[in-house]
Tab-separated table of C-alpha atoms in Angstrom:
chain	number	residue	atom	x	y	z
A	11	MET	CA	11.697	-0.465	-6.533
A	12	ILE	CA	14.877	-1.388	-4.649
A	13	ALA	CA	16.992	0.425	-7.224
A	14	ARG	CA	14.741	3.482	-6.852
A	15	TYR	CA	15.036	3.247	-3.094
A	16	GLU	CA	18.843	3.105	-3.319
A	17	ARG	CA	18.863	6.203	-5.547
A	18	ILE	CA	16.789	8.016	-2.935
A	19	ARG	CA	19.244	6.989	-0.224
A	20	GLU	CA	22.221	8.184	-2.276
A	21	PHE	CA	20.507	11.504	-2.920
A	22	LEU	CA	19.684	11.956	0.741
A	23	GLY	CA	23.201	11.073	1.814
A	24	ALA	CA	24.573	13.812	-0.406
A	25	ALA	CA	21.883	16.324	0.513
A	26	VAL	CA	21.878	16.720	4.282
A	27	THR	CA	22.899	15.154	7.582
A	28	PHE	CA	20.122	12.959	8.886
A	29	LEU	CA	17.705	14.176	11.538
A	30	MET	CA	17.687	12.386	14.894
A	31	ILE	CA	14.822	12.317	17.340
A	32	GLY	CA	15.710	15.030	19.838
A	33	GLY	CA	18.405	16.354	17.505
A	34	LEU	CA	18.672	19.393	15.273
A	35	GLY	CA	15.764	20.356	13.071
A	36	CYS	CA	15.797	21.038	9.342
A	37	SER	CA	14.641	24.370	7.987
A	38	ALA	CA	11.651	24.731	5.695
A	39	ALA	CA	14.016	26.168	3.074
A	40	LYS	CA	16.011	22.932	3.089
A	41	VAL	CA	12.815	20.899	2.812
A	42	GLU	CA	11.785	22.897	-0.235
A	43	MET	CA	15.247	22.429	-1.730
A	44	GLN	CA	15.138	18.660	-1.187
A	45	THR	CA	11.543	17.896	-2.117
A	46	GLY	CA	10.708	20.731	-4.481
A	47	ALA	CA	7.671	21.611	-2.366
A	48	ALA	CA	6.988	24.378	0.131
A	49	ILE	CA	5.530	22.857	3.303
A	50	GLU	CA	3.247	25.042	5.405
A	51	GLY	CA	3.777	24.604	9.135
A	52	TYR	CA	6.777	22.364	8.618
A	53	GLU	CA	8.792	23.575	11.628
A	54	ALA	CA	5.897	22.878	14.010
A	55	LYS	CA	5.476	19.385	12.592
A	56	VAL	CA	9.177	18.622	12.997
A	57	LYS	CA	8.946	19.756	16.619
A	58	LEU	CA	6.056	17.364	17.245
A	59	VAL	CA	7.831	14.423	15.595
A	60	SER	CA	11.038	15.178	17.493
A	61	GLU	CA	9.492	15.530	20.924
A	62	ALA	CA	6.811	12.842	20.735
A	63	PRO	CA	7.147	10.512	17.720
A	64	VAL	CA	4.544	8.017	18.919
A	65	GLU	CA	2.079	10.829	19.561
A	66	TYR	CA	2.792	12.073	16.050
A	67	LEU	CA	1.971	8.619	14.674
A	68	LYS	CA	-1.300	8.757	16.568
A	69	THR	CA	-2.153	12.026	14.808
A	70	CYS	CA	-1.430	10.224	11.526
A	71	LEU	CA	-3.876	7.502	12.538
A	72	ALA	CA	-6.451	10.176	13.369
A	73	ALA	CA	-5.918	11.744	9.924
A	74	ALA	CA	-6.399	8.339	8.274
A	75	LYS	CA	-9.628	7.789	10.195
A	76	GLU	CA	-11.017	10.975	8.671
A	77	ILE	CA	-10.770	9.502	5.174
A	78	LYS	CA	-14.061	7.690	4.624
A	79	GLU	CA	-13.495	6.808	0.975
A	80	PHE	CA	-10.635	7.103	-1.454
A	81	LYS	CA	-8.985	5.971	-4.658
A	82	THR	CA	-5.241	5.311	-4.811
A	83	GLU	CA	-2.470	3.574	-6.710
A	84	PHE	CA	-1.666	0.747	-4.326
A	85	ILE	CA	1.783	-0.793	-4.791
A	86	ARG	CA	2.482	-3.996	-2.899
A	87	GLN	CA	5.383	-6.421	-2.712
A	88	GLU	CA	5.605	-9.237	-0.180
A	89	ARG	CA	7.719	-12.216	0.768
A	90	LEU	CA	5.300	-15.156	0.615
A	91	GLY	CA	5.102	-18.914	0.470
A	92	LEU	CA	6.605	-21.819	2.345
A	93	PHE	CA	10.140	-20.708	1.520
A	94	LYS	CA	9.358	-16.983	1.899
A	95	GLU	CA	10.122	-15.891	-1.645
A	96	LEU	CA	9.987	-12.188	-2.548
A	97	LYS	CA	7.179	-11.905	-5.084
A	98	PRO	CA	7.038	-9.355	-7.928
A	99	GLN	CA	5.572	-5.946	-7.268
A	100	GLU	CA	1.845	-5.537	-7.767
A	101	ASP	CA	0.529	-2.287	-9.226
A	102	ILE	CA	-3.140	-1.954	-8.267
A	103	ILE	CA	-5.796	0.714	-8.624
A	104	ALA	CA	-7.613	0.487	-5.291
A	105	GLU	CA	-11.005	1.970	-4.425
A	106	TYR	CA	-12.238	2.024	-0.836
A	107	ARG	CA	-15.157	3.192	1.286
A	108	ASP	CA	-15.934	2.855	4.995
A	109	GLU	CA	-19.706	2.276	4.923
A	110	PRO	CA	-20.382	-0.410	4.113
A	111	PHE	CA	-16.740	-1.497	4.170
A	112	SER	CA	-15.929	-1.977	0.478
A	113	VAL	CA	-12.772	-2.495	-1.566
A	114	ARG	CA	-12.068	-3.047	-5.239
A	115	PHE	CA	-8.641	-3.918	-6.643
A	116	THR	CA	-7.862	-3.608	-10.350
A	117	TRP	CA	-4.445	-5.014	-11.268
A	118	ARG	CA	-2.716	-2.889	-13.915
A	119	ASP	CA	-0.007	-5.318	-15.026
A	120	GLU	CA	-1.089	-7.464	-17.978
A	121	ASN	CA	1.095	-10.276	-16.616
A	122	SER	CA	-0.574	-10.304	-13.205
A	123	GLU	CA	-2.413	-13.392	-12.004
A	124	TYR	CA	-5.638	-11.448	-11.439
A	125	ARG	CA	-7.676	-8.811	-13.196
A	126	GLN	CA	-9.917	-7.590	-10.426
A	127	CYS	CA	-11.432	-8.395	-7.055
A	128	THR	CA	-14.150	-6.852	-4.917
A	129	TYR	CA	-15.310	-7.119	-1.340
A	130	ILE	CA	-18.357	-5.567	0.331
A	131	HIS	CA	-19.051	-6.385	3.958
A	132	GLY	CA	-22.400	-8.137	4.255
A	133	ARG	CA	-22.594	-9.207	0.613
A	134	ASP	CA	-22.094	-12.773	-0.668
A	135	ASP	CA	-21.628	-14.118	2.863
A	136	ASN	CA	-18.669	-11.735	3.252
A	137	LYS	CA	-16.741	-13.440	0.458
A	138	VAL	CA	-14.274	-11.881	-1.956
A	139	SER	CA	-15.238	-11.937	-5.630
A	140	LEU	CA	-12.094	-12.603	-7.668
A	141	LEU	CA	-11.609	-12.487	-11.434
A	142	PRO	CA	-8.435	-14.206	-12.721
A	143	ARG	CA	-6.695	-12.757	-15.745
A	144	LYS	CA	-6.922	-16.050	-17.621
A	145	GLY	CA	-9.321	-18.982	-17.497
A	146	LEU	CA	-8.456	-22.664	-17.311
A	147	PHE	CA	-7.620	-24.522	-20.539
A	148	GLY	CA	-7.984	-21.367	-22.628
A	149	LEU	CA	-11.556	-20.767	-21.505
A	150	PRO	CA	-12.753	-17.287	-20.517
A	151	PRO	CA	-11.993	-16.432	-16.892
A	152	GLU	CA	-14.873	-16.678	-14.458
A	153	VAL	CA	-15.504	-14.872	-11.188
A	154	GLN	CA	-14.686	-16.988	-8.149
A	155	LYS	CA	-15.809	-16.377	-4.571
A	156	TYR	CA	-13.668	-17.086	-1.513
A	157	PRO	CA	-13.580	-16.211	2.181
A	158	ALA	CA	-11.277	-13.221	2.678
A	159	GLU	CA	-8.923	-15.293	4.854
A	160	PHE	CA	-8.123	-17.664	1.960
A	161	ALA	CA	-5.675	-15.137	0.459
A	162	VAL	CA	-3.534	-15.456	3.589
A	163	ALA	CA	-4.053	-19.209	4.067
A	164	PHE	CA	-2.934	-19.975	0.501
A	165	GLY	CA	-0.010	-17.559	0.467
A	166	LYS	CA	-1.447	-15.021	-1.956
A	167	ALA	CA	-1.144	-12.037	0.408
A	168	ARG	CA	0.187	-11.184	3.854
A	169	ASN	CA	-3.082	-9.607	5.027
A	170	PRO	CA	-6.712	-10.204	4.001
A	171	ILE	CA	-8.505	-7.542	2.012
A	172	THR	CA	-10.541	-6.774	5.144
A	173	ASP	CA	-7.334	-5.265	6.616
A	174	PHE	CA	-6.738	-2.967	3.640
A	175	GLY	CA	-6.177	0.763	4.001
A	176	PRO	CA	-3.905	3.412	5.566
A	177	ARG	CA	-5.940	3.410	8.779
A	178	ARG	CA	-5.453	-0.288	9.358
A	179	MET	CA	-1.771	-0.014	8.490
A	180	MET	CA	-1.289	2.697	11.107
A	181	GLU	CA	-3.246	0.659	13.653
A	182	ARG	CA	-0.927	-2.313	13.085
A	183	ILE	CA	2.188	-0.153	13.422
A	184	LEU	CA	1.039	1.473	16.666
A	185	ASP	CA	-0.065	-1.873	18.085
A	186	ARG	CA	3.342	-3.360	17.326
A	187	ILE	CA	5.158	-0.393	18.896
A	188	GLU	CA	3.036	-0.730	22.039
A	189	LYS	CA	3.730	-4.474	22.318
A	190	ALA	CA	7.463	-3.920	21.729
A	191	GLU	CA	7.656	-1.673	24.784
A	192	ALA	CA	7.348	-4.762	26.966
A	193	VAL	CA	10.373	-6.460	25.354
A	194	GLY	CA	12.827	-3.599	24.998
A	195	GLY	CA	11.062	-0.757	23.227
A	196	VAL	CA	11.558	0.763	19.780
A	197	GLY	CA	14.018	3.295	18.447
A	198	ILE	CA	12.646	5.951	16.111
A	199	VAL	CA	14.923	8.092	13.955
A	200	LEU	CA	13.685	10.947	11.780
A	201	ARG	CA	15.569	10.875	8.503
A	202	PRO	CA	15.682	13.727	5.978
A	203	PRO	CA	12.411	14.499	4.174
A	204	THR	CA	12.111	13.073	0.684
A	205	GLU	CA	9.699	12.491	-2.189
A	206	ILE	CA	8.105	9.053	-2.376
A	207	GLY	CA	6.117	7.147	-4.965
A	208	PRO	CA	5.015	7.843	-8.530
A	209	ALA	CA	3.347	11.070	-7.360
A	210	LYS	CA	6.585	12.257	-5.651
A	211	GLU	CA	4.811	13.198	-2.434
A	212	PRO	CA	6.909	15.168	0.094
A	213	CYS	CA	7.243	12.885	3.105
A	214	PHE	CA	8.750	12.568	6.538
A	215	HIS	CA	10.915	9.451	6.698
A	216	LEU	CA	10.725	7.669	10.054
A	217	GLU	CA	13.117	4.801	10.643
A	218	ILE	CA	11.713	2.408	13.245
A	219	ARG	CA	13.886	-0.285	14.845
A	220	TYR	CA	12.268	-3.043	16.878
A	221	PRO	CA	13.921	-5.050	19.683
A	222	GLU	CA	15.293	-8.549	19.121
A	223	LYS	CA	12.502	-10.087	21.214
A	224	ASP	CA	9.808	-8.477	19.088
A	225	GLU	CA	7.564	-11.238	17.692
A	226	TYR	CA	8.109	-10.389	13.996
A	227	ALA	CA	11.118	-11.365	11.877
A	228	CYS	CA	11.661	-7.911	10.374
A	229	LYS	CA	13.335	-5.556	12.844
A	230	LEU	CA	13.718	-2.465	10.654
A	231	GLN	CA	10.848	-0.446	9.196
A	232	ASP	CA	10.898	2.656	7.026
A	233	LEU	CA	7.694	4.653	7.254
A	234	TYR	CA	6.906	7.604	4.967
A	235	ILE	CA	4.261	10.124	6.025
A	236	ASN	CA	2.971	12.884	3.745
A	237	ILE	CA	4.131	16.085	5.445
A	238	GLN	CA	1.124	18.079	4.286
A	239	THR	CA	-1.714	15.607	4.930
A	240	SER	CA	-0.161	13.459	7.735
A	241	LEU	CA	-1.363	10.385	5.836
A	242	PRO	CA	0.942	7.361	5.474
A	243	VAL	CA	2.254	7.008	1.932
A	244	ALA	CA	4.545	3.977	2.158
A	245	THR	CA	6.234	1.531	4.463
A	246	TYR	CA	9.139	-0.870	3.877
A	247	LEU	CA	9.833	-3.831	6.165
A	248	TRP	CA	13.367	-5.232	6.292
A	249	LEU	CA	14.724	-8.527	7.566
A	250	PRO	CA	18.098	-8.683	9.346
A	251	GLY	CA	21.009	-9.155	6.939
A	252	LYS	CA	24.464	-8.037	5.923
A	253	ASP	CA	22.938	-5.291	3.784
A	254	GLU	CA	20.083	-3.646	5.658
A	255	ARG	CA	18.149	-2.553	2.594
A	256	CYS	CA	18.287	-4.774	-0.475
A	257	ASP	CA	16.232	-7.409	-2.302
A	258	ALA	CA	17.588	-10.103	-0.007
A	259	THR	CA	16.272	-8.352	3.118
A	260	LEU	CA	13.051	-6.766	1.838
A	261	ASP	CA	10.174	-8.456	3.660
A	262	GLY	CA	7.354	-6.300	2.329
A	263	LEU	CA	6.437	-2.895	0.966
A	264	TYR	CA	3.070	-1.153	0.859
A	265	MET	CA	2.487	2.157	-0.878
A	266	TYR	CA	-0.631	4.332	-1.155
A	267	SER	CA	0.386	6.712	-3.931
A	268	ASP	CA	-1.595	9.807	-4.916
A	269	LEU	CA	-4.446	9.001	-2.532
A	270	GLN	CA	-7.587	10.879	-3.608
A	271	PRO	CA	-9.990	11.245	-0.662
A	272	ASN	CA	-13.738	11.759	-0.660
A	273	VAL	CA	-14.271	10.776	-4.279
A	274	GLN	CA	-17.965	9.896	-3.815
A	275	LEU	CA	-17.802	6.236	-4.720
A	276	THR	CA	-21.030	4.366	-5.464
A	277	ASP	CA	-22.024	0.699	-5.583
A	278	ALA	CA	-20.926	0.716	-9.243
A	279	ASN	CA	-17.314	1.038	-8.085
A	280	PHE	CA	-17.458	-2.248	-6.184
A	281	VAL	CA	-18.505	-4.779	-8.801
A	282	ILE	CA	-16.405	-6.924	-11.112
A	283	GLU	CA	-16.269	-5.521	-14.626
A	284	GLN	CA	-17.933	-8.059	-16.873
A	285	ILE	CA	-15.981	-9.952	-19.509
A	286	LYS	CA	-17.652	-10.207	-22.880
A	287	ARG	CA	-16.666	-11.908	-26.108
A	288	LYS	CA	-16.645	-10.288	-29.506
A	289	ALA	CA	-15.519	-11.368	-32.945
A	290	ALA	CA	-12.211	-10.007	-34.185
A	291	LYS	CA	-10.727	-9.919	-37.672
A	292	GLY	CA	-10.353	-13.325	-39.268
A	293	GLY	CA	-13.121	-14.796	-37.141
A	294	ARG	CA	-10.880	-15.023	-34.074
A	295	GLU	CA	-12.620	-14.205	-30.809
A	296	VAL	CA	-10.947	-12.121	-28.110
A	297	GLN	CA	-11.987	-11.172	-24.618
A	298	THR	CA	-12.487	-7.590	-23.529
A	299	ALA	CA	-13.741	-5.974	-20.355
A	300	SER	CA	-16.750	-3.702	-20.487
A	301	ASP	CA	-17.133	-0.683	-18.266
A	302	VAL	CA	-19.620	-0.833	-15.418
A	303	GLY	CA	-21.557	2.421	-15.489
A	304	SER	CA	-20.327	5.760	-16.718
A	305	ASP	CA	-17.895	8.255	-15.275
A	306	ALA	CA	-20.863	10.145	-13.918
A	307	ASP	CA	-22.316	7.315	-11.857
A	308	SER	CA	-19.072	5.606	-10.849
A	309	GLY	CA	-16.976	8.505	-9.662
A	310	GLY	CA	-14.828	8.272	-12.792
A	311	ALA	CA	-13.405	4.957	-11.668
A	312	ALA	CA	-14.618	2.703	-14.471
A	313	SER	CA	-11.840	1.585	-16.807
A	314	VAL	CA	-11.333	-0.926	-19.586
A	315	LEU	CA	-9.167	-3.858	-18.547
A	316	PRO	CA	-6.495	-5.204	-20.929
A	317	VAL	CA	-7.438	-7.702	-23.616
A	318	ALA	CA	-6.781	-11.268	-22.456
A	319	GLU	CA	-4.407	-13.188	-24.716
């Protein structure tokens, strides 16, 4: 991801001079040239970002609040643990709905620690159901149930699953900006538009710098907003360092790629897919994951998980 980010930066540096808040705008023709996409109403959106960036972010929050359910490729990488080690990227298919608040993660990487987890507010005493990829001592993995806060307490994630989603991300960003005003304020720079994520979504790039007295260690944040939908696509958090953007300074990244809104999710989307055993050639047994429901009753979200080795 860092290498991809550096390629984007090199491309942008060769493409155009960066946009500053209150500075010159960039024509829609240049946006189309850079991103390969024609953006309706682009000039008006640039004017809003330039004149009132925080107000623009509030419109992004409002847009996120309109999304009551969605499916997305959620990419996450965080610096975790006692010694704050940058963990590998996680590639997750995430399903979400507002009412009742429900989330299901399906990890796509066969080397990931987990297969799947689900959370539905009000069910199982508000505990997360978690299915590891492998069981102990070669046994089949079993679903475990934990309070949502355990993921943070044991260094498995920066935020609990109850804080998942673009809306909550925008709420955290705006809350931090508001608090920073009391200790020096933030600087917001509008960089050239670019394409972000596996879906290559055309995005505004907002560079946010926080004051030294801000309570968080990272002082630089890159925020990418889909120009067409005003939904946040990705954010990168950077620690101070000799090189501003590199593996050594990356504190966390969160990406909601190809977000599909209003996909009519049902209860079948928020259960753990059951593991079953079947005989393979030579009498050897292997584990497979069975689908829960059909495409018709699960919004097309059911999928077969990888065979456990």
